[in-house]
Coordinates of C-alpha atoms in Angstrom, one line a residue:
M10 CA 87.5 70.2 93.2
R11 CA 84.8 70.5 90.6
K12 CA 82.9 73.4 93.0
H13 CA 86.8 75.8 93.3
Y14 CA 87.1 74.8 89.8
E15 CA 84.1 77.0 89.3
R16 CA 84.8 79.6 91.6
I17 CA 87.6 80.1 89.9
L18 CA 86.2 79.9 86.4
H19 CA 84.0 82.5 87.4
D20 CA 86.4 84.7 89.6
S21 CA 88.5 84.9 86.3
E22 CA 85.6 86.1 83.7
S23 CA 85.4 88.9 85.9
R24 CA 88.4 89.2 85.8
V25 CA 88.4 89.6 82.6
Q26 CA 85.6 91.8 82.1
R27 CA 87.4 94.3 84.1
Y28 CA 91.0 93.6 81.6
L29 CA 87.9 94.5 78.6
D30 CA 87.2 97.3 80.6
I31 CA 90.6 99.4 80.6
Q32 CA 93.2 97.9 78.4
I33 CA 94.6 100.9 76.3
L34 CA 93.2 100.5 73.3
D35 CA 95.0 103.9 71.5
E36 CA 97.1 103.6 68.8
N37 CA 99.4 106.4 69.4
S38 CA 99.7 104.8 72.9
P39 CA 103.2 102.9 73.4
F40 CA 101.0 101.5 76.4
C41 CA 98.4 100.3 73.6
G42 CA 97.4 97.1 74.8
G43 CA 98.3 97.3 78.1
F44 CA 96.5 97.2 81.5
P45 CA 96.7 100.6 83.5
K46 CA 97.4 100.0 87.7
A47 CA 96.1 102.3 90.3
D48 CA 98.6 104.1 90.2
S49 CA 98.9 104.8 86.2
L50 CA 101.7 102.9 85.2
A51 CA 101.2 99.6 82.8
E52 CA 104.0 98.0 82.7
P53 CA 104.7 94.4 80.7
K54 CA 104.6 92.1 84.1
T55 CA 100.9 93.0 84.6
A56 CA 100.0 92.9 80.9
I57 CA 101.7 89.4 81.1
Y58 CA 99.4 88.3 84.4
R59 CA 96.3 89.7 82.0
A60 CA 96.8 87.8 78.8
T61 CA 96.9 84.6 80.5
T62 CA 94.4 84.9 82.4
M63 CA 92.5 86.2 79.1
T64 CA 94.1 83.1 77.9
A65 CA 92.4 81.0 80.1
C66 CA 88.9 82.4 79.5
Y67 CA 89.7 82.2 75.6
L68 CA 90.3 79.2 75.1
N69 CA 88.2 77.4 78.1
P70 CA 84.7 75.9 76.0
E71 CA 82.5 76.6 79.5
S72 CA 83.8 80.2 80.0
R73 CA 81.2 83.2 78.5
Y74 CA 84.4 83.7 76.5
Y75 CA 85.5 81.1 74.8
L76 CA 86.9 82.4 71.6
D77 CA 85.7 85.2 71.9
A78 CA 86.2 87.7 68.7
E79 CA 86.5 90.7 71.1
L80 CA 88.4 88.7 73.4
G81 CA 90.7 87.1 70.7
R82 CA 91.3 90.7 69.5
R83 CA 92.1 92.5 73.0
L84 CA 94.4 89.3 74.1
T85 CA 96.6 90.0 70.7
L86 CA 97.3 94.0 71.1
A87 CA 98.4 92.5 74.4
L88 CA 100.8 90.6 73.9
A89 CA 101.5 92.5 71.6
F90 CA 102.2 95.3 73.9
V91 CA 103.9 92.6 75.8
R92 CA 106.3 91.9 72.0
R93 CA 107.0 95.7 72.4
S94 CA 108.1 96.3 75.8
Q95 CA 110.6 92.9 75.4
R96 CA 114.5 94.4 75.6
P97 CA 116.6 94.1 72.7
G98 CA 117.9 90.8 74.2
G99 CA 115.0 89.5 75.7
Y100 CA 115.0 91.1 79.4
F101 CA 112.0 92.9 80.8
D102 CA 111.7 95.9 83.2
L103 CA 110.4 96.2 86.5
I104 CA 109.9 100.1 85.2
N105 CA 109.7 101.9 88.7
C106 CA 113.2 99.9 89.8
N107 CA 114.3 97.2 88.2
F108 CA 115.8 97.8 84.5
F109 CA 117.3 94.6 81.6
S110 CA 115.7 92.1 84.7
G111 CA 116.5 88.9 85.2
P112 CA 114.4 88.4 88.4
D113 CA 111.8 89.8 86.6
T114 CA 112.3 88.8 83.2
A115 CA 112.2 85.4 84.9
F116 CA 108.7 86.2 87.2
C117 CA 107.6 87.4 83.2
T118 CA 108.3 83.8 81.9
K119 CA 107.2 82.1 84.8
R120 CA 104.1 82.8 84.0
L121 CA 103.8 82.1 81.0
L122 CA 105.0 79.0 80.6
P123 CA 102.0 77.1 82.1
A124 CA 99.3 78.9 79.5
Y125 CA 102.1 78.1 76.4
V126 CA 102.7 74.3 78.1
Y127 CA 99.2 74.2 77.4
L128 CA 98.5 75.7 73.7
C129 CA 101.7 73.4 72.6
K130 CA 99.1 70.3 74.1
V131 CA 96.2 71.3 72.6
V132 CA 98.2 72.2 69.9
D133 CA 99.9 68.7 69.5
G134 CA 96.6 66.6 70.9
A135 CA 97.8 65.9 74.5
L136 CA 95.1 67.9 75.3
P137 CA 91.1 67.8 74.1
A138 CA 89.8 70.4 72.2
A139 CA 87.5 72.2 69.7
P140 CA 89.1 72.2 66.1
E141 CA 88.4 75.8 66.3
A142 CA 90.0 76.4 70.0
K143 CA 92.9 73.8 68.6
A144 CA 93.5 76.5 65.5
A145 CA 93.1 79.7 68.0
A146 CA 95.7 77.8 70.8
A147 CA 98.0 77.5 67.0
E148 CA 97.3 81.0 66.6
L149 CA 98.4 82.0 70.2
K150 CA 101.9 79.1 70.5
P151 CA 104.0 81.3 68.2
K152 CA 103.2 84.7 69.2
Y153 CA 103.6 83.1 73.3
E154 CA 106.9 81.0 72.3
A155 CA 108.5 84.9 70.8
I156 CA 108.7 86.2 74.1
I157 CA 109.8 83.1 76.1
R158 CA 112.7 82.2 73.7
D159 CA 114.1 85.4 73.9
A160 CA 113.6 85.3 77.6
A161 CA 115.7 82.2 78.4
D162 CA 118.5 83.9 76.8
A163 CA 118.7 87.0 78.3
L164 CA 118.4 84.6 81.8
C165 CA 121.2 82.8 80.6
H166 CA 123.7 85.3 81.5
C167 CA 121.3 87.3 84.5
G168 CA 122.0 88.4 87.8
F169 CA 119.6 88.4 91.3
H170 CA 119.1 90.3 93.9
T171 CA 117.4 88.8 96.9
P172 CA 117.4 84.8 97.4
N173 CA 114.0 84.3 96.2
H174 CA 115.1 85.6 92.8
R175 CA 117.9 82.7 92.4
W176 CA 115.4 79.5 92.0
A177 CA 113.2 82.0 89.9
I178 CA 115.9 81.9 87.7
A179 CA 117.1 78.9 87.7
S180 CA 113.4 76.5 88.1
V181 CA 112.6 79.2 84.2
L182 CA 115.7 78.3 83.1
M183 CA 115.4 74.2 83.1
L184 CA 112.0 74.4 82.3
C185 CA 112.7 76.0 79.1
A186 CA 115.8 73.6 78.7
K187 CA 113.5 71.0 78.6
L188 CA 110.7 73.0 76.1
F189 CA 113.3 73.9 73.8
D190 CA 116.2 71.0 74.1
K191 CA 119.0 74.4 75.2
P192 CA 121.4 73.3 76.8
E193 CA 123.0 76.6 77.7
C194 CA 119.6 77.6 79.5
R195 CA 120.7 74.4 81.7
T196 CA 123.9 75.3 82.3
A197 CA 122.9 78.4 83.6
A198 CA 120.5 77.5 86.1
E199 CA 123.3 74.6 87.6
A200 CA 125.4 77.6 88.2
I201 CA 123.0 78.8 90.6
L202 CA 121.4 75.9 91.6
K203 CA 125.3 74.5 93.0
E204 CA 124.8 76.9 95.5
G205 CA 122.2 74.7 97.6
N206 CA 118.5 75.5 98.7
D207 CA 117.8 77.9 101.4
C208 CA 114.7 76.4 102.8
N209 CA 115.8 74.8 106.5
E210 CA 114.4 72.3 108.7
D211 CA 112.1 74.5 110.2
G212 CA 110.4 74.8 106.1
E213 CA 111.8 77.7 106.2
Y214 CA 113.3 80.2 103.6
A215 CA 115.9 82.6 104.2
E216 CA 113.4 85.6 103.6
R217 CA 111.2 84.4 105.9
S218 CA 107.8 86.0 103.8
A219 CA 105.0 83.8 104.7
G220 CA 102.8 85.9 103.4
N221 CA 104.6 86.0 99.9
Y222 CA 107.9 85.0 99.0
N223 CA 107.8 81.2 100.6
R224 CA 105.1 81.2 97.8
I225 CA 107.4 82.4 95.1
N226 CA 110.0 80.3 96.3
N227 CA 107.7 77.0 96.6
D228 CA 106.6 77.3 93.1
A229 CA 110.3 77.6 91.5
M230 CA 110.9 74.2 93.3
I231 CA 107.8 72.9 91.9
M232 CA 109.3 73.6 88.9
L233 CA 112.4 72.6 89.3
A234 CA 110.7 69.0 90.1
V235 CA 108.5 68.9 87.1
A236 CA 111.0 70.1 84.4
T237 CA 114.3 67.6 85.7
G238 CA 112.0 64.7 87.4
D239 CA 113.8 65.2 90.1
E240 CA 111.6 64.4 93.0
S241 CA 114.1 65.7 96.1
Y242 CA 112.9 69.6 95.3
Y243 CA 109.6 68.2 96.6
A244 CA 111.0 68.1 100.2
P245 CA 111.3 71.4 100.9
V246 CA 108.4 72.7 99.2
L247 CA 106.5 70.0 101.5
R248 CA 108.7 71.2 104.9
N249 CA 107.5 74.9 104.0
L250 CA 103.9 74.3 103.6
E251 CA 103.8 71.7 107.4
M252 CA 105.1 75.0 108.6
M253 CA 102.4 77.3 107.1
L254 CA 100.3 75.4 108.8
T255 CA 101.3 76.8 111.7
Y256 CA 101.6 80.3 110.1
I257 CA 97.3 80.7 110.4
D258 CA 96.6 83.4 112.8
P259 CA 92.4 82.2 114.6
D260 CA 91.2 85.3 111.8
D261 CA 92.3 83.4 109.1
S262 CA 95.4 85.7 108.7
I263 CA 98.3 84.7 107.8
F264 CA 101.4 86.0 110.0
T265 CA 103.6 88.1 108.5
N266 CA 105.6 89.7 111.6
N267 CA 109.1 88.6 111.1
S268 CA 108.9 88.6 107.6
T269 CA 112.4 90.9 106.1
R270 CA 110.2 91.6 102.8
W271 CA 107.3 94.1 102.1
D272 CA 104.9 91.7 103.3
M273 CA 106.1 92.3 107.6
G274 CA 102.8 93.4 109.1
K275 CA 100.3 92.6 106.3
K276 CA 97.4 91.4 106.6
I277 CA 97.6 88.5 103.8
Y278 CA 94.7 85.3 103.0
P279 CA 96.8 82.2 102.5
R280 CA 95.0 82.4 99.1
E281 CA 97.7 82.2 97.4
Y282 CA 99.0 79.0 98.8
Y283 CA 95.2 77.2 98.1
L284 CA 97.5 75.8 94.1
E285 CA 100.6 74.4 95.8
Y286 CA 98.5 72.3 99.1
L287 CA 96.1 70.7 95.9
Y288 CA 99.1 70.1 93.7
M289 CA 101.5 69.2 96.5
G290 CA 98.6 67.0 98.3
Y291 CA 97.8 64.8 94.6
T292 CA 101.3 64.4 93.6
C293 CA 102.4 63.5 97.0
R294 CA 99.7 62.0 98.3
K295 CA 99.4 64.7 101.6
P296 CA 95.6 63.7 102.3
E297 CA 96.4 67.1 104.8
L298 CA 97.8 69.1 102.2
L299 CA 94.7 68.2 100.3
D300 CA 92.0 69.1 103.7
A301 CA 93.8 72.7 103.7
A302 CA 93.4 73.5 100.5
N303 CA 89.6 73.1 100.7
A304 CA 90.0 74.8 103.6
I305 CA 91.3 77.9 101.9
M306 CA 89.0 78.1 99.6
Q307 CA 86.3 78.4 102.6
M308 CA 88.4 80.7 104.0
V309 CA 87.9 82.9 100.9
E310 CA 84.8 82.2 100.5
R311 CA 84.7 83.3 104.7
H312 CA 86.3 86.9 103.7
A313 CA 84.7 87.7 100.8
L314 CA 87.9 87.2 98.1
R315 CA 88.6 86.4 94.6
S316 CA 89.4 83.2 94.0
F317 CA 93.4 82.6 93.0
D318 CA 94.4 83.2 90.1
C319 CA 95.1 79.4 88.6
L320 CA 92.5 78.8 85.6
I321 CA 94.9 78.0 83.5
N322 CA 97.2 75.8 86.3
L323 CA 94.0 73.2 86.1
M324 CA 93.3 74.0 82.6
L325 CA 96.7 72.6 82.2
L326 CA 95.7 69.7 84.7
P327 CA 92.5 68.8 84.5
E328 CA 93.5 66.0 86.6
L329 CA 93.4 68.2 89.8
A330 CA 90.2 69.8 88.6
A331 CA 88.6 66.2 88.9
L332 CA 89.5 65.6 91.7
E333 CA 87.5 65.5 94.8
H334 CA 88.4 66.2 98.7
E335 CA 85.9 65.5 101.7
G336 CA 88.0 67.0 104.5
S337 CA 88.2 70.4 105.1
A338 CA 91.2 71.4 108.0
T339 CA 93.7 73.8 109.1
P340 CA 95.2 72.6 112.7
M341 CA 93.0 74.8 114.6
S342 CA 95.5 74.4 117.8
Y343 CA 99.1 73.8 117.6
H344 CA 102.4 74.7 119.9
K345 CA 106.1 74.6 117.7
Y346 CA 109.3 75.7 118.7
Y347 CA 110.9 77.0 115.1
E348 CA 114.7 77.2 116.5
G349 CA 116.6 76.9 113.3
S350 CA 114.0 80.3 112.1
G351 CA 114.6 82.0 116.1
I352 CA 110.2 81.6 116.2
V353 CA 107.3 80.2 119.1
R354 CA 103.8 80.0 117.5
C355 CA 101.0 78.6 119.0
R356 CA 97.6 78.4 119.1
R357 CA 94.7 77.5 121.2
G358 CA 91.3 77.5 119.8
S359 CA 90.1 81.7 119.1
W360 CA 93.6 83.1 120.5
S361 CA 97.3 82.9 119.6
Y362 CA 100.6 83.7 120.6
T363 CA 103.9 84.4 118.7
I364 CA 107.3 85.1 120.1
L365 CA 110.0 86.4 117.8
N366 CA 114.0 86.6 118.6
N367 CA 115.9 89.5 117.2
S368 CA 113.1 91.1 116.9
P369 CA 111.7 94.3 119.2
S370 CA 108.7 93.2 118.6
F371 CA 109.5 90.3 120.3
L372 CA 105.6 89.5 121.3
F373 CA 102.2 89.5 119.9
F374 CA 99.1 88.0 120.7
Q375 CA 96.3 87.8 119.3
H376 CA 92.4 86.6 120.0
G377 CA 90.1 86.3 116.8
D378 CA 91.3 89.1 114.8
F379 CA 92.6 91.7 117.1
T380 CA 96.4 91.4 118.3
L381 CA 98.5 92.8 121.0
T382 CA 102.3 93.3 120.0
V383 CA 104.0 93.8 122.8
R384 CA 108.0 95.9 123.0
I385 CA 109.9 97.2 125.8
G386 CA 112.0 100.6 125.4
A387 CA 115.0 101.8 126.6
S388 CA 117.4 104.3 126.0
F389 CA 120.7 102.7 127.1
C390 CA 123.8 104.2 125.0
E391 CA 123.1 103.4 121.8
H392 CA 120.2 101.0 122.7
R393 CA 116.4 101.4 121.6
N394 CA 114.1 98.6 122.5
F395 CA 115.0 95.5 124.3
V396 CA 115.0 93.1 120.9
P397 CA 116.3 89.1 122.8
A398 CA 119.8 88.0 121.6
A399 CA 118.7 84.2 122.7
L400 CA 115.3 82.2 123.6
A401 CA 115.2 79.1 124.6
P402 CA 112.9 76.3 125.7
K403 CA 112.9 77.6 130.3
D404 CA 110.2 76.0 132.8
G405 CA 107.8 75.6 131.0
G406 CA 107.7 78.1 128.7
Y407 CA 110.9 80.2 127.1
A408 CA 113.5 82.2 127.8
L409 CA 114.7 85.3 126.0
H410 CA 117.8 87.2 127.2
Q411 CA 119.6 90.3 126.1
T412 CA 122.8 91.5 127.5
M413 CA 123.3 95.6 126.7
T414 CA 126.6 96.4 126.9
G415 CA 127.1 101.2 127.2
W416 CA 130.4 102.1 126.1
Y417 CA 132.3 105.5 125.1
Y418 CA 136.1 105.6 122.9
L419 CA 139.3 107.0 124.9
P420 CA 141.5 109.2 123.2
F421 CA 143.8 107.7 120.7
A422 CA 147.4 106.9 122.0
E423 CA 148.8 108.8 119.2
K424 CA 148.3 111.9 117.7
P425 CA 145.8 111.5 114.5
A426 CA 147.0 112.5 111.2
T427 CA 143.9 114.9 110.9
S428 CA 141.8 117.2 113.3
D429 CA 138.7 116.3 111.5
W430 CA 136.3 113.8 113.2
W431 CA 134.5 112.9 110.2
Q432 CA 137.7 111.8 109.1
M433 CA 139.7 109.8 111.8
D434 CA 139.6 106.6 112.2
N435 CA 137.2 106.3 115.1
A436 CA 136.4 102.8 114.4
H437 CA 140.0 101.6 115.2
R438 CA 139.8 104.2 119.1
E439 CA 139.7 101.3 122.4
K440 CA 136.5 101.9 124.7
L441 CA 135.7 101.9 127.7
Y442 CA 133.0 99.4 128.3
G443 CA 129.7 99.3 130.6
P444 CA 128.6 99.5 132.5
D445 CA 125.1 96.9 131.3
M446 CA 121.8 96.9 131.1
V447 CA 120.3 93.2 131.4
F448 CA 117.1 92.1 130.3
D449 CA 115.4 88.1 130.8
V450 CA 111.9 87.4 130.1
Q451 CA 110.1 84.6 131.0
V452 CA 107.2 83.9 128.6
N453 CA 104.4 80.3 130.6
E454 CA 101.4 79.8 128.3
V455 CA 98.7 79.7 131.1
E456 CA 95.0 79.1 130.3
N457 CA 93.5 81.7 128.1
G458 CA 96.7 83.3 128.1
L459 CA 100.1 84.1 128.8
D460 CA 102.3 85.1 132.2
I461 CA 105.5 87.2 131.0
H462 CA 107.8 87.8 133.5
I463 CA 110.4 90.6 133.6
V464 CA 113.5 90.5 135.4
N465 CA 115.4 94.1 134.7
S466 CA 118.9 93.9 135.8
G467 CA 122.5 96.4 136.3
I468 CA 122.3 99.4 135.8
D469 CA 119.4 102.1 138.0
R470 CA 117.7 104.5 137.2
A471 CA 117.1 104.7 133.7
P472 CA 113.7 105.3 131.9
L473 CA 111.4 102.0 130.7
R474 CA 108.7 101.1 129.3
V475 CA 107.1 98.7 128.5
E476 CA 104.5 99.1 125.0
L477 CA 101.2 97.4 124.5
A478 CA 100.3 98.1 120.5
F479 CA 96.7 97.1 119.9
N480 CA 95.1 97.0 117.2
A481 CA 93.4 100.8 116.4
G482 CA 90.1 101.3 116.5
C483 CA 89.6 99.4 119.9
R484 CA 87.8 100.6 123.7
V485 CA 90.2 100.7 126.3
E486 CA 89.6 100.3 129.4
N487 CA 90.1 99.8 133.5
E488 CA 88.7 100.2 137.2
H489 CA 89.3 104.0 136.5
F490 CA 88.6 105.3 132.3
M491 CA 87.2 104.0 129.6
L492 CA 88.5 105.7 126.2
E493 CA 88.7 105.5 123.0
G494 CA 91.8 103.4 121.4
N495 CA 92.2 105.5 118.1
D496 CA 95.5 104.8 115.6
G497 CA 97.9 106.9 116.9
G498 CA 97.2 107.3 120.0
G499 CA 98.3 106.5 123.7
V500 CA 97.7 105.9 127.5
V501 CA 99.6 105.4 130.3
V502 CA 97.9 102.7 132.7
K503 CA 99.5 103.8 136.7
D504 CA 97.1 100.3 137.7
G505 CA 94.3 97.8 137.9
T506 CA 93.9 95.5 134.7
L507 CA 93.7 97.5 131.3
V508 CA 91.2 95.4 129.4
A509 CA 91.2 96.4 125.2
S510 CA 88.2 95.4 123.4
K511 CA 87.5 95.3 119.8
G512 CA 84.0 93.5 118.4
V513 CA 83.4 89.9 120.2
N514 CA 87.3 89.5 121.2
G515 CA 88.8 91.1 124.6
I516 CA 93.0 91.5 126.1
S517 CA 93.6 91.7 129.1
V518 CA 96.3 92.9 130.8
G519 CA 97.7 93.7 134.3
P520 CA 98.6 94.2 136.4
C521 CA 99.0 98.0 134.8
F522 CA 101.8 100.3 136.6
A523 CA 103.3 103.8 136.3
E524 CA 106.0 105.6 137.6
H525 CA 106.8 108.0 135.1
N526 CA 105.5 109.9 131.6
Y527 CA 108.9 109.6 129.4
T528 CA 106.9 107.2 127.3
A529 CA 108.9 108.3 123.4
G530 CA 111.9 107.3 124.3
K531 CA 115.0 109.1 123.2
E532 CA 115.9 109.6 119.5
G533 CA 115.9 106.9 117.4
S534 CA 114.0 105.0 119.4
M535 CA 111.1 103.0 117.4
G536 CA 108.1 105.0 117.2
R537 CA 104.1 104.5 117.8
M538 CA 103.3 101.4 116.3
D539 CA 100.6 102.9 113.1
G540 CA 97.5 101.5 113.0
C541 CA 97.7 101.0 116.6
F542 CA 96.6 102.3 120.4
T543 CA 99.3 102.6 122.6
A544 CA 99.0 101.4 126.3
Y545 CA 102.0 102.0 128.9
L546 CA 103.1 100.1 131.9
T547 CA 105.9 102.7 133.3
A548 CA 109.6 102.1 135.7
Y549 CA 112.3 102.4 136.6
S550 CA 115.8 99.7 136.6
T551 CA 115.9 98.1 138.2
F552 CA 112.6 95.4 137.9
D553 CA 111.3 92.3 138.3
R554 CA 107.7 91.8 137.4
T555 CA 104.8 89.6 136.4
I556 CA 102.0 90.9 133.3
S557 CA 99.1 88.5 132.6
L558 CA 97.6 88.1 129.1
R559 CA 94.4 87.5 129.0
A560 CA 92.1 86.2 126.0
V561 CA 88.8 87.3 127.0
P562 CA 85.1 88.2 125.7
S563 CA 84.8 91.5 124.5
K564 CA 82.8 94.1 127.0
Y565 CA 81.2 95.5 124.6
D566 CA 78.7 95.2 121.1
Q567 CA 80.2 97.4 118.4
A568 CA 77.7 98.6 116.1

């Protein structure tokens, strides 16, 4: 992938130029050598990421920064700031949240380790380098090693917050055990690893974070395989990378709306997965993964993104940089029901759809880069939305079901110990149950779209609404009106077929209906989605209606 390597080198040099522009050089500042982020905070993790990229360019003979004296001076300042920021005992802080943080220490060390291993290989002669580069690596190696050794000591007795933290900590510990012959690191790692891997048969990790933490988990599994020689750690990585190929939407972005973490709903491209697809395709002899690596670099170019910041990894593994592979593809058509993850993912060329269990946003329909999110608002006792409790294949499509059960407290059988409501043991009151509100939703794929059959039964007279949230900046129209779909706006559509258009892509919805104008819902209801314009179809319970969604051409051109 020589062209990829050249692009990554160029982008690394651009990054380094920016780092030199913003690095804090005031010797009287406690943050001297650090790099301020957009919020002006200069933290050690940021400096570590910057320093490793600087190291790569400093020691790369093809870089314009090769053995540049000023870059060497700035790199020394950055590493000195990192060392000063390291807590006694080896911990690093995430200064806006976590202090004496095992997970953040692991993430910092994870970033340092490829650069450190590269330095070791250059110094030991395992990787070729000019004498002056070898001397420069020899100067940097002890600076890296001091930081990593102390961090490893901290990780031997640290805690964690989230599922992915475990694997980040364990993988770093295992590699440090190998590099420094520290059995205590291995013991600490094994204490975590005995909990068992959380990647299910679908290839999904516990946090369902396709936009970020799936990749973090994959990195950890790869490091564990390298550190231990146990290639079984590659199995969850392969499952996840295969699954991820069915999470790429028609606009090249990753579907993130089922994530339990910060990436939920974010527009994220698979740039950061490039190295994993390249490494696993090469190591496991999987040409389809190499196809994906090539396709991801094409996506980077298509969307004018910087390439993934992995120059030091390619310098450490020059066989990856030298590899040439002609294929370039991710699946354009797929249909997957991931039962264990409660999700259906389907793509048909320029359009795709996603069905989610246990989510009020239970259906997503995307045409190109234009997305429609479907919810059903239902204010019934403590419930505010249809949230499917069951998802299963049925009648050539998928059935979703929820039974909402109303309830009321009953008086205590015995006089309570207090008359203060908030001190009463209300959790142990008997309840009067009923009535029920029942939703059965059937989603079937048809040519160019979906048919959604909604049957509501049980209690009658309740005002319900189908919420159709389109990306803002669209135009919505039907036989009776035309209006701009601005962020936060909304309209109740009484009849006809609604067409929403943005750019060259359109989505039609119909037949529309409206029996009332109650769109806000009871207190506690979900508001209109950020970044969206919402069209409402309204009715009273009970009802039986079919709504058709179709991918259609935009009805107009945007300037």
